[in-house]
Coordinates of C-alpha atoms (C1' of nucleotides) in Angstrom, one line a residue:
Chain A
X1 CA -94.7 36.9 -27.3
X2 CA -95.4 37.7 -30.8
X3 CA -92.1 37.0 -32.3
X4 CA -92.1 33.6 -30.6
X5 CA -95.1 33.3 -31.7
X6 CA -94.5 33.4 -35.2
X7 CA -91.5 31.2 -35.3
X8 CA -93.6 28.4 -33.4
X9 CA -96.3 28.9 -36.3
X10 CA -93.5 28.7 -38.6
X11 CA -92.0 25.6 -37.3
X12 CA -95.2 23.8 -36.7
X13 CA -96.0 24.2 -40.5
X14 CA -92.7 23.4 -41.9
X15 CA -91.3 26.8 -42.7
X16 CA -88.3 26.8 -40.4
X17 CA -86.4 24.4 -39.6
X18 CA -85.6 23.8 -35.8
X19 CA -82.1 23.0 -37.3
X20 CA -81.6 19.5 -35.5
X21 CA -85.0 18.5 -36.7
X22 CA -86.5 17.6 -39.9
X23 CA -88.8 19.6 -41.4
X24 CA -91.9 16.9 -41.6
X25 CA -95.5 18.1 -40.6
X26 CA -97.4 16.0 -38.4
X27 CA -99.4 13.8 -39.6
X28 CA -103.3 13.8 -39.1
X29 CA -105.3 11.2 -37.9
X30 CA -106.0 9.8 -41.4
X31 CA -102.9 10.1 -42.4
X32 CA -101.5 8.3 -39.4
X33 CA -104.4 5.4 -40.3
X34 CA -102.4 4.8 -43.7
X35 CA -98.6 5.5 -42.3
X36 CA -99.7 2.4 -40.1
X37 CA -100.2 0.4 -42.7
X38 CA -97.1 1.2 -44.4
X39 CA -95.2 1.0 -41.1
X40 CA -97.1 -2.8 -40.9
X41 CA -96.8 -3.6 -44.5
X42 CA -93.5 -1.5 -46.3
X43 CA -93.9 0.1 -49.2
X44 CA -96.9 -0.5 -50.4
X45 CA -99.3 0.7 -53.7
X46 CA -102.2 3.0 -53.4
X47 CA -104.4 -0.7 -53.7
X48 CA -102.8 -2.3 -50.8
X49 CA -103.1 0.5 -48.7
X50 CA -107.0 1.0 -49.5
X51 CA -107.2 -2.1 -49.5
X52 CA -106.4 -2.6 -45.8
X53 CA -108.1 0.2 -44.7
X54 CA -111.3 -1.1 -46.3
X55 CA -111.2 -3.9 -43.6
X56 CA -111.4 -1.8 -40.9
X57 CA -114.1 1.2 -42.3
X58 CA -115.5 2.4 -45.6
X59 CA -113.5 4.4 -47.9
X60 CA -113.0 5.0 -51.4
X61 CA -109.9 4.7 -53.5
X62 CA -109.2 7.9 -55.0
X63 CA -110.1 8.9 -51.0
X64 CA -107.1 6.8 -50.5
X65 CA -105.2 7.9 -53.5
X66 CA -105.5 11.6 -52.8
X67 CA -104.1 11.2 -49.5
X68 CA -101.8 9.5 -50.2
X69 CA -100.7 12.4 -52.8
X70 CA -101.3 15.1 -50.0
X71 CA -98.8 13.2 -47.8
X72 CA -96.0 13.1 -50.7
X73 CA -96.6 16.7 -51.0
X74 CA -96.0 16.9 -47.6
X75 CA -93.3 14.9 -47.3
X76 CA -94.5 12.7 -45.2
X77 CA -94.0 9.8 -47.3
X78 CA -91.6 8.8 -50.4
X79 CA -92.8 7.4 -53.2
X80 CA -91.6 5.5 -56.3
X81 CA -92.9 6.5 -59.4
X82 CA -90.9 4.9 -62.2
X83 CA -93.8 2.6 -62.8
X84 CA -97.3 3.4 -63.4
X85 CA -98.5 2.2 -60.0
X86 CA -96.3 4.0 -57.7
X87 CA -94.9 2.5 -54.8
X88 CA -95.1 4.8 -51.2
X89 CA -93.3 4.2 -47.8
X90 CA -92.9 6.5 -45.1
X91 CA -90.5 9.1 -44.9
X92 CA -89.6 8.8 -41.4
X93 CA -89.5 5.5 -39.3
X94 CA -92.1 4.4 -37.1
X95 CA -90.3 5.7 -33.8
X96 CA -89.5 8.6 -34.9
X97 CA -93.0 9.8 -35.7
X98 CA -94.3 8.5 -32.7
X99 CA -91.8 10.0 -30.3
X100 CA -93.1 13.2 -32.2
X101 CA -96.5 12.3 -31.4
X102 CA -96.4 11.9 -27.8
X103 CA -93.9 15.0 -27.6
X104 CA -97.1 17.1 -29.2
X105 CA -99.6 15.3 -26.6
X106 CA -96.8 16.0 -23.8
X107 CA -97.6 19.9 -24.6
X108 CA -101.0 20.0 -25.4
X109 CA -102.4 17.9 -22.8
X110 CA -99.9 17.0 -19.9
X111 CA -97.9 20.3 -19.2
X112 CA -94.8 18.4 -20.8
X113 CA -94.9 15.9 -17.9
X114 CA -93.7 12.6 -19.2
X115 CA -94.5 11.2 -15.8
X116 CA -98.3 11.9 -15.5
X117 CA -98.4 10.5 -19.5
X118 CA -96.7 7.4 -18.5
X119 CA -98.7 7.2 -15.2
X120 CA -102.0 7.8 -17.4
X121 CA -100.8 5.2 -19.7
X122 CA -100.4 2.3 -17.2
X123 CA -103.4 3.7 -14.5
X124 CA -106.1 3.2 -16.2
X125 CA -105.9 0.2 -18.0
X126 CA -105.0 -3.3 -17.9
X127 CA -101.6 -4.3 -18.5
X128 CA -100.4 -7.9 -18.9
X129 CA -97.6 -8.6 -16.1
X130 CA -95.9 -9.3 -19.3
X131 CA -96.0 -6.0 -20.4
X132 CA -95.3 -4.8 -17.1
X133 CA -92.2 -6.9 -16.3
X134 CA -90.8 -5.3 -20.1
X135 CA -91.2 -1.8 -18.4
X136 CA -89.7 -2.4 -15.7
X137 CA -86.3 -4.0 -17.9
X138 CA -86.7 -0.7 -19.7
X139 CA -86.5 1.5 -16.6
X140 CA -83.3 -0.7 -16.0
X141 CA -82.0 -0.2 -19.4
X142 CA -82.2 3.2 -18.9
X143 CA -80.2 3.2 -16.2
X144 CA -80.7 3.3 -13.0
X145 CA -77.0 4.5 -12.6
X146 CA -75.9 6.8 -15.2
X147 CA -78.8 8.9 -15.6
X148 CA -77.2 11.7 -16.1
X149 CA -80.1 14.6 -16.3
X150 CA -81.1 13.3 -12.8
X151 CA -80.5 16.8 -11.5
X152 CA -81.7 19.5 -13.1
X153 CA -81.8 21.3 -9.7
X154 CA -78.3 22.3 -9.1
X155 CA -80.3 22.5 -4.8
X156 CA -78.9 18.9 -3.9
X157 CA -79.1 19.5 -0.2
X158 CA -76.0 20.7 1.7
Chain B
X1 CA -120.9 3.3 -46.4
X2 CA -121.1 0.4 -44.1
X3 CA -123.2 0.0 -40.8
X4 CA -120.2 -0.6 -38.6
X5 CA -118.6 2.6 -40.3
X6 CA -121.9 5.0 -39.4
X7 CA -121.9 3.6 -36.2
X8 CA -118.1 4.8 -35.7
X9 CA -118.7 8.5 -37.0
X10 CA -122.1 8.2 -34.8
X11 CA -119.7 7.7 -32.0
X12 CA -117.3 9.6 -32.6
X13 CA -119.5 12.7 -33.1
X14 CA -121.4 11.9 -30.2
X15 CA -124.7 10.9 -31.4
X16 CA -124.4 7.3 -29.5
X17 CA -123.7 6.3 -26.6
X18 CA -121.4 3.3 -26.4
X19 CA -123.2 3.0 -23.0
X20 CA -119.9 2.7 -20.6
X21 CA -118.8 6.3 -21.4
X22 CA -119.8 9.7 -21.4
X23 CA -120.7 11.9 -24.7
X24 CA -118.1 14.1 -24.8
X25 CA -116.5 15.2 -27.7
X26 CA -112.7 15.1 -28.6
X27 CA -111.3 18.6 -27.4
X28 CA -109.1 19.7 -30.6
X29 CA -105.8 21.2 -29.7
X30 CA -106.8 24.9 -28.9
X31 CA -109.7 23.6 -26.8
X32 CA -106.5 21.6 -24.8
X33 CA -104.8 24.9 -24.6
X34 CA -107.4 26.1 -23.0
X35 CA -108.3 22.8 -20.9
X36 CA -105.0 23.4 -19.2
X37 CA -106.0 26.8 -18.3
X38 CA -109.1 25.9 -16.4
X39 CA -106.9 22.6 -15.0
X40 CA -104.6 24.8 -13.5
X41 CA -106.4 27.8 -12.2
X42 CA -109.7 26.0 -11.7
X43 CA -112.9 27.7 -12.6
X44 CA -112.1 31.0 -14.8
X45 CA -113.4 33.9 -16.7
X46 CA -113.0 34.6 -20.0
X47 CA -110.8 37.3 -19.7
X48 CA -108.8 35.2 -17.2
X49 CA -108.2 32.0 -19.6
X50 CA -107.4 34.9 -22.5
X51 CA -105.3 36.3 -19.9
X52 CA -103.5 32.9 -19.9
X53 CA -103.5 32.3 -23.5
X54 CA -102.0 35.3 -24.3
X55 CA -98.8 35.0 -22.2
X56 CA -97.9 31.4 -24.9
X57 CA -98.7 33.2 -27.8
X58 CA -101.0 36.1 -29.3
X59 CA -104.6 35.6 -29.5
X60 CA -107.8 37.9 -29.3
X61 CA -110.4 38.2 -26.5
X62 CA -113.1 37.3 -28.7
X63 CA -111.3 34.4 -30.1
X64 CA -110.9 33.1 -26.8
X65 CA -114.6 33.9 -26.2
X66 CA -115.5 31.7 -29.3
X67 CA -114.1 29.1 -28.5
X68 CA -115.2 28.4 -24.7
X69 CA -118.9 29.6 -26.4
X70 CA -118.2 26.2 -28.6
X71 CA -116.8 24.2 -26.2
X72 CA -119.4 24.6 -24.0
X73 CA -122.4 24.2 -27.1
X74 CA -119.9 20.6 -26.9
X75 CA -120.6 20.1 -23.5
X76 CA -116.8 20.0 -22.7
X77 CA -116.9 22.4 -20.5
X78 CA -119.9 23.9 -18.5
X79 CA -120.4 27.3 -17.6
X80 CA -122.3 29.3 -14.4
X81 CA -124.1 32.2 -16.4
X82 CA -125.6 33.7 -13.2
X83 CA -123.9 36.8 -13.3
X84 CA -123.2 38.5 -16.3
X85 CA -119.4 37.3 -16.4
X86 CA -119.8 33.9 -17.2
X87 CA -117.9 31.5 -15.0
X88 CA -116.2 28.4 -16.9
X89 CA -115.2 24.9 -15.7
X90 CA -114.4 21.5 -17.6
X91 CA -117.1 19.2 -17.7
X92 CA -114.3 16.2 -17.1
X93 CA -111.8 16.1 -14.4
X94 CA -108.1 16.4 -15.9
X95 CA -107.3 12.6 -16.0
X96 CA -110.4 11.8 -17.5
X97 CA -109.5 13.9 -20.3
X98 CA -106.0 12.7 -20.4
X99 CA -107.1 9.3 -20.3
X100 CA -109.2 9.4 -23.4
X101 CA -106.2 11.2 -25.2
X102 CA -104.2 8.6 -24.8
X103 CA -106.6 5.9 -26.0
X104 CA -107.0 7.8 -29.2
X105 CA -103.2 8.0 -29.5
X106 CA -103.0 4.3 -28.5
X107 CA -105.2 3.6 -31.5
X108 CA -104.4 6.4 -33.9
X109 CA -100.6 5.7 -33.8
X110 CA -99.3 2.6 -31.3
X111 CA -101.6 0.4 -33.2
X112 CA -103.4 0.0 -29.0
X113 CA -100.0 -1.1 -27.1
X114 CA -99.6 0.6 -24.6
X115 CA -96.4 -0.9 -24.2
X116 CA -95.0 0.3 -26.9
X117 CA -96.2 3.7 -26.1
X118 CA -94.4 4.0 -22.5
X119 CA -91.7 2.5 -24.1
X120 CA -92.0 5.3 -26.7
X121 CA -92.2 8.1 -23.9
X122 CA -89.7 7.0 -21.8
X123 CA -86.6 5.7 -23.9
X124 CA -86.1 9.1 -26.3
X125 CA -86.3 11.4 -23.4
X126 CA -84.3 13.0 -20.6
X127 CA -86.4 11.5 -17.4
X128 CA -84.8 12.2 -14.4
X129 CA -83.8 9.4 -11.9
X130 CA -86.4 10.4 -9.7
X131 CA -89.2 10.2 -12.1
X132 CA -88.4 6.7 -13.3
X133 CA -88.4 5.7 -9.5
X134 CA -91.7 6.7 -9.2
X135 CA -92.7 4.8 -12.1
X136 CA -91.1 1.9 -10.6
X137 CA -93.0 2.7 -7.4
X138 CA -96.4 2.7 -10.1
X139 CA -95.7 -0.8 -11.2
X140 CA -95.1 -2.1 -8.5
X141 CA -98.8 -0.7 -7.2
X142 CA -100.5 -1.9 -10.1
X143 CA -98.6 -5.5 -9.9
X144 CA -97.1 -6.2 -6.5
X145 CA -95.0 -8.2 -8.4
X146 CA -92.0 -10.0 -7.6
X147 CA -88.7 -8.1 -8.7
X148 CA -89.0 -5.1 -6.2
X149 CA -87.0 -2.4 -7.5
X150 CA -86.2 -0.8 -4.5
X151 CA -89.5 -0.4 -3.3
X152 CA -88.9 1.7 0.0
X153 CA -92.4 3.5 0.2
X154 CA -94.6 1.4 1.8
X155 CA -97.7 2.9 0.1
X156 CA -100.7 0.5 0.4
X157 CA -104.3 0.3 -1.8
X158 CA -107.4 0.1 0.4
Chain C
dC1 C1' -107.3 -4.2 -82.9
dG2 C1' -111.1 -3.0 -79.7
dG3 C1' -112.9 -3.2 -75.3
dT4 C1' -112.3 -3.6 -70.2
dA5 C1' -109.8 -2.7 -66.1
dT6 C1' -106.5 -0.2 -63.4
dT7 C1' -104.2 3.8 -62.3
dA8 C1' -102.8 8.8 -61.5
dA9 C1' -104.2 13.6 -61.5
dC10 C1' -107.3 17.1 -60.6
dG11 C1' -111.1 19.8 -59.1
dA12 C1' -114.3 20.5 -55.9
dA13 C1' -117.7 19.8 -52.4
dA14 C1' -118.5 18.8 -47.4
dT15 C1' -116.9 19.3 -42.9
dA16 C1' -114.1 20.9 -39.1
dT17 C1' -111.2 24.3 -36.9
dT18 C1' -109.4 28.8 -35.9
dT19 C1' -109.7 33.5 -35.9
dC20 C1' -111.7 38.0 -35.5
dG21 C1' -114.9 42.1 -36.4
dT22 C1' -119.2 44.2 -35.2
dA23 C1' -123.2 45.1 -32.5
dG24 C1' -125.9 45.4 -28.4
dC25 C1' -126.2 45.7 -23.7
dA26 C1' -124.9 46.3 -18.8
dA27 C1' -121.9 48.2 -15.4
dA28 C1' -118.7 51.5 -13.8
dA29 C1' -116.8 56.1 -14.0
dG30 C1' -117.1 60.8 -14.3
Chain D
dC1 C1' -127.1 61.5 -17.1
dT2 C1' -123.4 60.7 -20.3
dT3 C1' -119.4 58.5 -21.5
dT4 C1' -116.3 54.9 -21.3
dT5 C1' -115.3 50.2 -20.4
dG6 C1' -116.2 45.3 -20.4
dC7 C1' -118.9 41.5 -21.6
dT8 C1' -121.7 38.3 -24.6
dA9 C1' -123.6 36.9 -28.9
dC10 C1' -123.4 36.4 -33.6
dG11 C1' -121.8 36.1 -38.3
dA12 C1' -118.4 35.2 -41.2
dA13 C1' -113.8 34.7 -43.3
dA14 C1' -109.6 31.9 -43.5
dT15 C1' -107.6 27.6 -43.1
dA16 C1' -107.2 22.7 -42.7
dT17 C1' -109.1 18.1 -43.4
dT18 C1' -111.7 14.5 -45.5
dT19 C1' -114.1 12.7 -49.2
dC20 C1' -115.2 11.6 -53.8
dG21 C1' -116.4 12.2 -59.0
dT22 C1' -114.5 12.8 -63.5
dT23 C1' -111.0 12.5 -66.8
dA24 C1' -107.2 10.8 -69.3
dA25 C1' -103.5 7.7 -69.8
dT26 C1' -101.8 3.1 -69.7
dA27 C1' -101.9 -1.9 -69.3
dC28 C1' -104.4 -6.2 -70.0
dC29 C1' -107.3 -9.6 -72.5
dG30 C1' -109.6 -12.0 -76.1

DNA sequence: CGGTATTAACGAAATATTTCGTAGCAAAAG
DNA sequence: CTTTTGCTACGAAATATTTCGTTAATACCG
């Protein structure tokens, strides 16, 4: 299990590419704070984006700033530095970083079971029958039909 | 540093109480790893979650020793020193745990919709037909809603 | 022009997380 | 009884994350 070790180590810190993925490193919780407000806002300078999080907690700019540099590092954002105040947005869109969000809590904390997260997910909190009623249009959407990976297990009875 | 700010990290640390839940701290993601061990086989030895471990991926005993010694200074999991193999167990039940996950994803990434979230976990993955039937079956528990999707299981509450 | 304000770049401290080596002790084997 | 094995405790290094102070450059204002 060593070798496949490695290459998850690898992956998971952006030294190998899975091929059909990007090669972005997932974000940390902080980091996630400020892609939100880029997702909410667009690109945005280092002021706007400390200046939103300042209405929800304490923090200091060159906090802000320095992230904000450890994410262009990264890659995790763009930015635009062809005048002095520079100008981030995200490198990836919104859905794709939080499919890869929920993909990592499928492993680490649901066995990969999409079911028990969505079951979680609705269980134990309140959901408007609004919200509810979109679900279920999305289960239709889906298709009821032409799901095609219905059967993984070749065993249909005979 | 603002009051409402201490009072967050007081929280989230575990030094308050918000009074309607436990003091548990947030398992980081090798403390999951090894969550899912104990989930699965239920109370375990050291030497039995390292067993575990070490079939994903290569880690050392005492490593594995370490960190269930932290989790349980944490209180996240609780241990039966009677004999001189210590016997370890999680202090919450699985969906406990998995619950609280997903608020801190909600709020960390979905900006708290929940909506948005299933929609997230369900439309850019393979879910077989008979997974998204028992999610149907779900909603229609939590909202005995109008619009029965082929609701054939006549599964009741109390 | 001279002073104030705004910004980016660093360096570095504080904290959290992960990993393992070593030591000491108890149990099992010989 | 002596050796070997297995276990816990402890310390500490390596890494990752978060935070901020200081400095230097640039823009703005009077």
């Amino acid at each position: 299990m060593c070798f496949v070790h490695i290459c998850y180590e690898a992956i998971r810190n952006g030294l190998l590419t899975p091929m059909t993925k990007k090669n972005i490193p997932r974000p940390t919780e902080s980091e996630l704070e400020i892609l939100q407000v880029l997702w909410q806002h667009g690109p945005s300078t280092v002021r706007l984006v400390n200046d939103e999080l300042s209405k929800r907690r304490d923090v200091g700019y060159t906090t802000t700033l320095k992230l904000l540099q450890l994410m262009h590092e990264k890659g995790i954002v763009t930015r635009d530095d062809s005048s002095r105040t520079h100008v981030y947005r995200p490198a990836l869109r919104e859905q794709e970083t939080q499919g890869q969000l929920i993909d990592r809590l499928l492993e680490a904390a649901f066995g990969g079971s999409a079911l028990k997260l969505v079951q979680q997910a609705l269980g134990n909190r309140r959901t408007t029958r609004e919200e509810l009623d979109q679900i279920r249009d999305l289960l239709d959407n889906i298709d009821p039909h032409a799901t095609p990976s219905a059967t993984d297990t070749p065993d249909e009875l005979a």
